[in-house]
XYZ file of C-alpha atoms in Angstrom:
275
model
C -0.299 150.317 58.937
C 0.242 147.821 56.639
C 3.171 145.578 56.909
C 5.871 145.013 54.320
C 6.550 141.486 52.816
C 9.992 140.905 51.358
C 9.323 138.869 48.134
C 10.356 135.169 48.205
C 13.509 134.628 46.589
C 14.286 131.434 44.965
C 16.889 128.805 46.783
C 20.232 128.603 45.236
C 21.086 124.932 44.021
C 23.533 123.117 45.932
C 26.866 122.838 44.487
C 28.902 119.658 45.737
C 31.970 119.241 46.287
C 33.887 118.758 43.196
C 36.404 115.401 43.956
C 39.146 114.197 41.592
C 38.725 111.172 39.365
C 40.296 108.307 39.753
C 43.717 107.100 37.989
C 43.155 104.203 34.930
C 45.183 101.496 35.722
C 48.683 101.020 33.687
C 48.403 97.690 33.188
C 50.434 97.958 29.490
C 53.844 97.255 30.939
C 52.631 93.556 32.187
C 50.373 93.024 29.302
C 53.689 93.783 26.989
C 55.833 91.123 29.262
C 53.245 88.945 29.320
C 53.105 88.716 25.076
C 56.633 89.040 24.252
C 57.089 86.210 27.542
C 54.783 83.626 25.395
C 56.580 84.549 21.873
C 59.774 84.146 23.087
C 59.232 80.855 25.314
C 58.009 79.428 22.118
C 60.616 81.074 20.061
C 63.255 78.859 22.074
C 61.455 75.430 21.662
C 62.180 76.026 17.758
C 65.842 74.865 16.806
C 67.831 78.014 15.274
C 65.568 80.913 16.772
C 67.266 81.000 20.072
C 68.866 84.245 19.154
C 64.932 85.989 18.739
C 64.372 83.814 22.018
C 67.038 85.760 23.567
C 66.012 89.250 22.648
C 61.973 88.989 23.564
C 63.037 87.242 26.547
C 65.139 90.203 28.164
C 62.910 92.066 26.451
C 59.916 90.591 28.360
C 61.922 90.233 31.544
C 62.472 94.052 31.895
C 59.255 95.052 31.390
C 57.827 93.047 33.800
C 59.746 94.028 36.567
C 59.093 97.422 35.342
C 55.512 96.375 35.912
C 55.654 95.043 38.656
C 57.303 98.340 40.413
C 53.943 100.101 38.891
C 52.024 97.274 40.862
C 53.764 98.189 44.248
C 52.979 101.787 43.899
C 49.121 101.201 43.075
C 49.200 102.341 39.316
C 48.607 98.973 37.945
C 46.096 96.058 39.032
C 47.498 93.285 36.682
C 50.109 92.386 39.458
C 49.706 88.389 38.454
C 49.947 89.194 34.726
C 52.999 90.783 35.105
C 55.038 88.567 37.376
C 54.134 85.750 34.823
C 55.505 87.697 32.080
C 58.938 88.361 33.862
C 58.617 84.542 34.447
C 58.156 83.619 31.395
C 60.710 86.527 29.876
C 63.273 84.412 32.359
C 62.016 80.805 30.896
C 63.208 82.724 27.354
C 66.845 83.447 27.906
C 67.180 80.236 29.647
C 65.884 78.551 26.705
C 68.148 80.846 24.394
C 71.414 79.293 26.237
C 70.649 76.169 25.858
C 69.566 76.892 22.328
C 72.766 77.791 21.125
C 74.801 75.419 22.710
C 72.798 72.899 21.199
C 73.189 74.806 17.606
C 77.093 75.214 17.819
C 77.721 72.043 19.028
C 75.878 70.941 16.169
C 77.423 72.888 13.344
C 80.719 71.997 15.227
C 79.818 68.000 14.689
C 78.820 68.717 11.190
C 82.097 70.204 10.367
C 83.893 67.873 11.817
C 82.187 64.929 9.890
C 82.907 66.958 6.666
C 86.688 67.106 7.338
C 86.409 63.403 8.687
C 84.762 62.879 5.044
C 87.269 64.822 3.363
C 90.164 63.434 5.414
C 88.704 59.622 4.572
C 89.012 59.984 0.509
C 92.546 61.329 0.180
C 94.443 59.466 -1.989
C 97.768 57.776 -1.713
C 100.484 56.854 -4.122
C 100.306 53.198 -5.489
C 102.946 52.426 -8.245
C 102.402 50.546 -10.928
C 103.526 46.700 -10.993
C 106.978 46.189 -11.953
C 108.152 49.394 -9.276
C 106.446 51.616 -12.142
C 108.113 50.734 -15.284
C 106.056 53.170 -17.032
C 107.113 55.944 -15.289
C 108.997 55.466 -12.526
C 106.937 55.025 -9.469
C 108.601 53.742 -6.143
C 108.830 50.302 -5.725
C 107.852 49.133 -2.606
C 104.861 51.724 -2.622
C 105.403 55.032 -0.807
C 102.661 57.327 0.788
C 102.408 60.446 -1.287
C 99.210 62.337 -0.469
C 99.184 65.334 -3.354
C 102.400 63.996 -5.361
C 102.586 63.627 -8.960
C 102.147 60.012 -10.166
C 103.382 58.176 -13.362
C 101.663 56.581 -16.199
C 100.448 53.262 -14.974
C 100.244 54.384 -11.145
C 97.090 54.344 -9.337
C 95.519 56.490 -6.440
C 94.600 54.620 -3.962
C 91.539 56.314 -1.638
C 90.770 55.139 1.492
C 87.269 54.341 0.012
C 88.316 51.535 -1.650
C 88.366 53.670 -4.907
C 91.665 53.793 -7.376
C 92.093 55.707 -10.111
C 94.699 54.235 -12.571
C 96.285 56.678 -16.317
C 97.716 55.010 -18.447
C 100.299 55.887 -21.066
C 99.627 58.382 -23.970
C 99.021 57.038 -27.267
C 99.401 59.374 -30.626
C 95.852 60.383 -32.118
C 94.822 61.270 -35.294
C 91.510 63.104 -34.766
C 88.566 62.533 -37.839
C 87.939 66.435 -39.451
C 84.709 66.946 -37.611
C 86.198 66.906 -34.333
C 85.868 69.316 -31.982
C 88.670 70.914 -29.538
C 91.364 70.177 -31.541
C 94.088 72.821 -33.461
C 95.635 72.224 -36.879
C 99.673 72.045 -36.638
C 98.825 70.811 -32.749
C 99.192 67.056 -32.208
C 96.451 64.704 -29.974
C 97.179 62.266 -27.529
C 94.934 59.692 -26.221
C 95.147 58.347 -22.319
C 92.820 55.418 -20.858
C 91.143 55.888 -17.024
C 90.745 52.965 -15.454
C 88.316 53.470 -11.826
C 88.154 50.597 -10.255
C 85.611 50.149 -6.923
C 86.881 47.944 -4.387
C 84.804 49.540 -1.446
C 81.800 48.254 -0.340
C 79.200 51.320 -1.932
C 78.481 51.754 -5.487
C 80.333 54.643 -7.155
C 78.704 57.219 -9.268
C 80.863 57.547 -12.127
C 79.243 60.462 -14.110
C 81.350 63.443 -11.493
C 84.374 62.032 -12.508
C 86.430 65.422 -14.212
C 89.574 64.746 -16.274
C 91.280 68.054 -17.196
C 95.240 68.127 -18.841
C 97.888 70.562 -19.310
C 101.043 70.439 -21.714
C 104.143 71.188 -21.888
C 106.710 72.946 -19.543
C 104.738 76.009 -19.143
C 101.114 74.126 -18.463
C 99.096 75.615 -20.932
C 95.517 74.519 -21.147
C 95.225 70.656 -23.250
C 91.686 71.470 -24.850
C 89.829 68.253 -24.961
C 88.518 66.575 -28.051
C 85.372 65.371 -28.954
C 85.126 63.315 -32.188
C 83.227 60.265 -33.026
C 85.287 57.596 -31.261
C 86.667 59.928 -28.006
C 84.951 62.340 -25.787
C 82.006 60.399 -24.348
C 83.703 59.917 -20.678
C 82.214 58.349 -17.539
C 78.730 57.648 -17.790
C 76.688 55.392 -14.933
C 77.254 53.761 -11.785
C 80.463 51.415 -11.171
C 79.643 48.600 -8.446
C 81.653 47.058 -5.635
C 83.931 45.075 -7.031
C 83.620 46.307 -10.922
C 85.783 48.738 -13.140
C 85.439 51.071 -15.656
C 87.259 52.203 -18.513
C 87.225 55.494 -20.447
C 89.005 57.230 -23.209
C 90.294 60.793 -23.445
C 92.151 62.931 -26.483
C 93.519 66.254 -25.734
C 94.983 68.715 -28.047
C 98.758 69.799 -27.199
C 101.263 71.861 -28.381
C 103.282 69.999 -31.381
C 106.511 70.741 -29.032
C 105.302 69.477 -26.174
C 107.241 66.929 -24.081
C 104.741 66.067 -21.120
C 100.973 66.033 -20.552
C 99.959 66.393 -16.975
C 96.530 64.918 -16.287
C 94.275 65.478 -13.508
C 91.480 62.969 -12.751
C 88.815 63.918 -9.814
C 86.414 61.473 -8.663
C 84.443 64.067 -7.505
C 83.442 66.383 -4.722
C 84.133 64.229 -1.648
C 87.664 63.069 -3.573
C 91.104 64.911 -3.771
C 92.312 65.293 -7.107
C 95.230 63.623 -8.182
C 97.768 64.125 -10.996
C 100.154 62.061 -13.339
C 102.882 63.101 -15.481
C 103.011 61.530 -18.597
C 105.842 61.837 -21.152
C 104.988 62.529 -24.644
């Protein structure tokens, strides 16, 4: 009897246990904090950017402490990276306070010096000698910030400067002048600046502009061979100058109104001259 053998049959390979795969760190949060934290820190060392300091600074400080929760909880291994960055996001908006203190303060001084500047070069009434036998002024000398002078006054700034008109004198202007009207008649006034501050005085802002008449229509100025040149150069402490203008007015016209402006620290001031 013969005996049966069961053929071999092969081994089954061994299957292992399948295990889950491990979580990749989150580390972005921190690395973001961390980034925005150095921007911004630097952001408010640099005068006028304490605004951008401000926003990458809360910026940076949320996200870290955002990151730092992930840390806790064992998604993230940059715990160090990301408590720097809220440090740093803090360090920011700190810096962004005292950035714009310092900045409005500033602009606030700055302003104030310009209406200290302005404030320093208004003008005052100064009558001529005599009370203002040309035209009237007060004698005695009265304070008249913005009032209309007289032919011969001066205004005075507290510069040192003065600005002196004097009467109107009838002008015949040569045929190639410019700026003047046939029928209309000329006029001619002299401005006299004279320097009595302490810093030389440059003459060439000076504007002179005139109107006529009762209604104040525009005196064109005329530019001929002899008139028209105005102030030129620099007047010194201690010096004057002298400069002649024509305008063209209305043969009717019974007053010229001229308006002399040292320039753009300077008020403006006006005399009424009869014609």
């Amino acid at each position: 009897m013969s005996q049966y053998t069961q053929p071999h049959q092969p081994q089954q390979p061994y299957a292992p246990t399948q295990t889950p795969g491990t979580r990749p760190a989150r580390n972005g949060l921190g690395i973001s904090a961390l980034v925005l934290g150095i921007i911004g820190t630097v952001s408010g060392l640099i005068p006028f950017f304490f605004w951008l300091a401000g926003i990458l600074g809360l910026i940076a400080l949320i996200l870290g402490l955002a990151g730092r929760g992930r840390a806790k909880r064992g998604e993230a291994t940059n715990k160090g990276v990301t408590t720097f960055g809220a440090v740093l996001g803090l360090v920011s908006l700190i810096l962004s306070v005292v950035g714009a203190v310092l900045t409005f303060k500033a602009v606030d001084d700055v302003v104030t010096d310009i209406n200290k500047a302005v404030e320093d070069t208004s003008a005052s009434a100064k009558p001529a000698a005599g009370g203002g036998a040309a035209g009237g002024g007060a004698a005695g000398g009265t304070e008249g910030k913005g009032e209309t002078l007289a032919a011969g006054d001066s205004a005075a700034y507290d510069d040192g400067l003065e600005v002196t008109v004097g009467d109107p004198a009838s002008y015949t202007a040569d045929e190639f002048a410019i700026g003047h009207t046939k029928g209309n008649s000329a006029y001619t006034v002299s401005v006299v600046i004279e320097n009595k501050g302490k810093e030389k005085f440059d003459a060439t802002l000076v504007s002179v502009d005139a109107r006529a008449g009762e209604d104040g229509v525009n005196a064109e100025q005329i530019f001929d061979g002899t008139v028209g040149e105005g102030f030129t150069g620099t007047v010194l402490p201690g010096k004057k100058v002298t400069a002649k203008y024509a305008f063209d007015v209305p043969a009717d016209a019974k007053n010229l109104t001229v308006e002399v402006g040292p320039g753009f620290e300077w008020d403006a001031s006006q005399w009424d001259l009869k014609l």
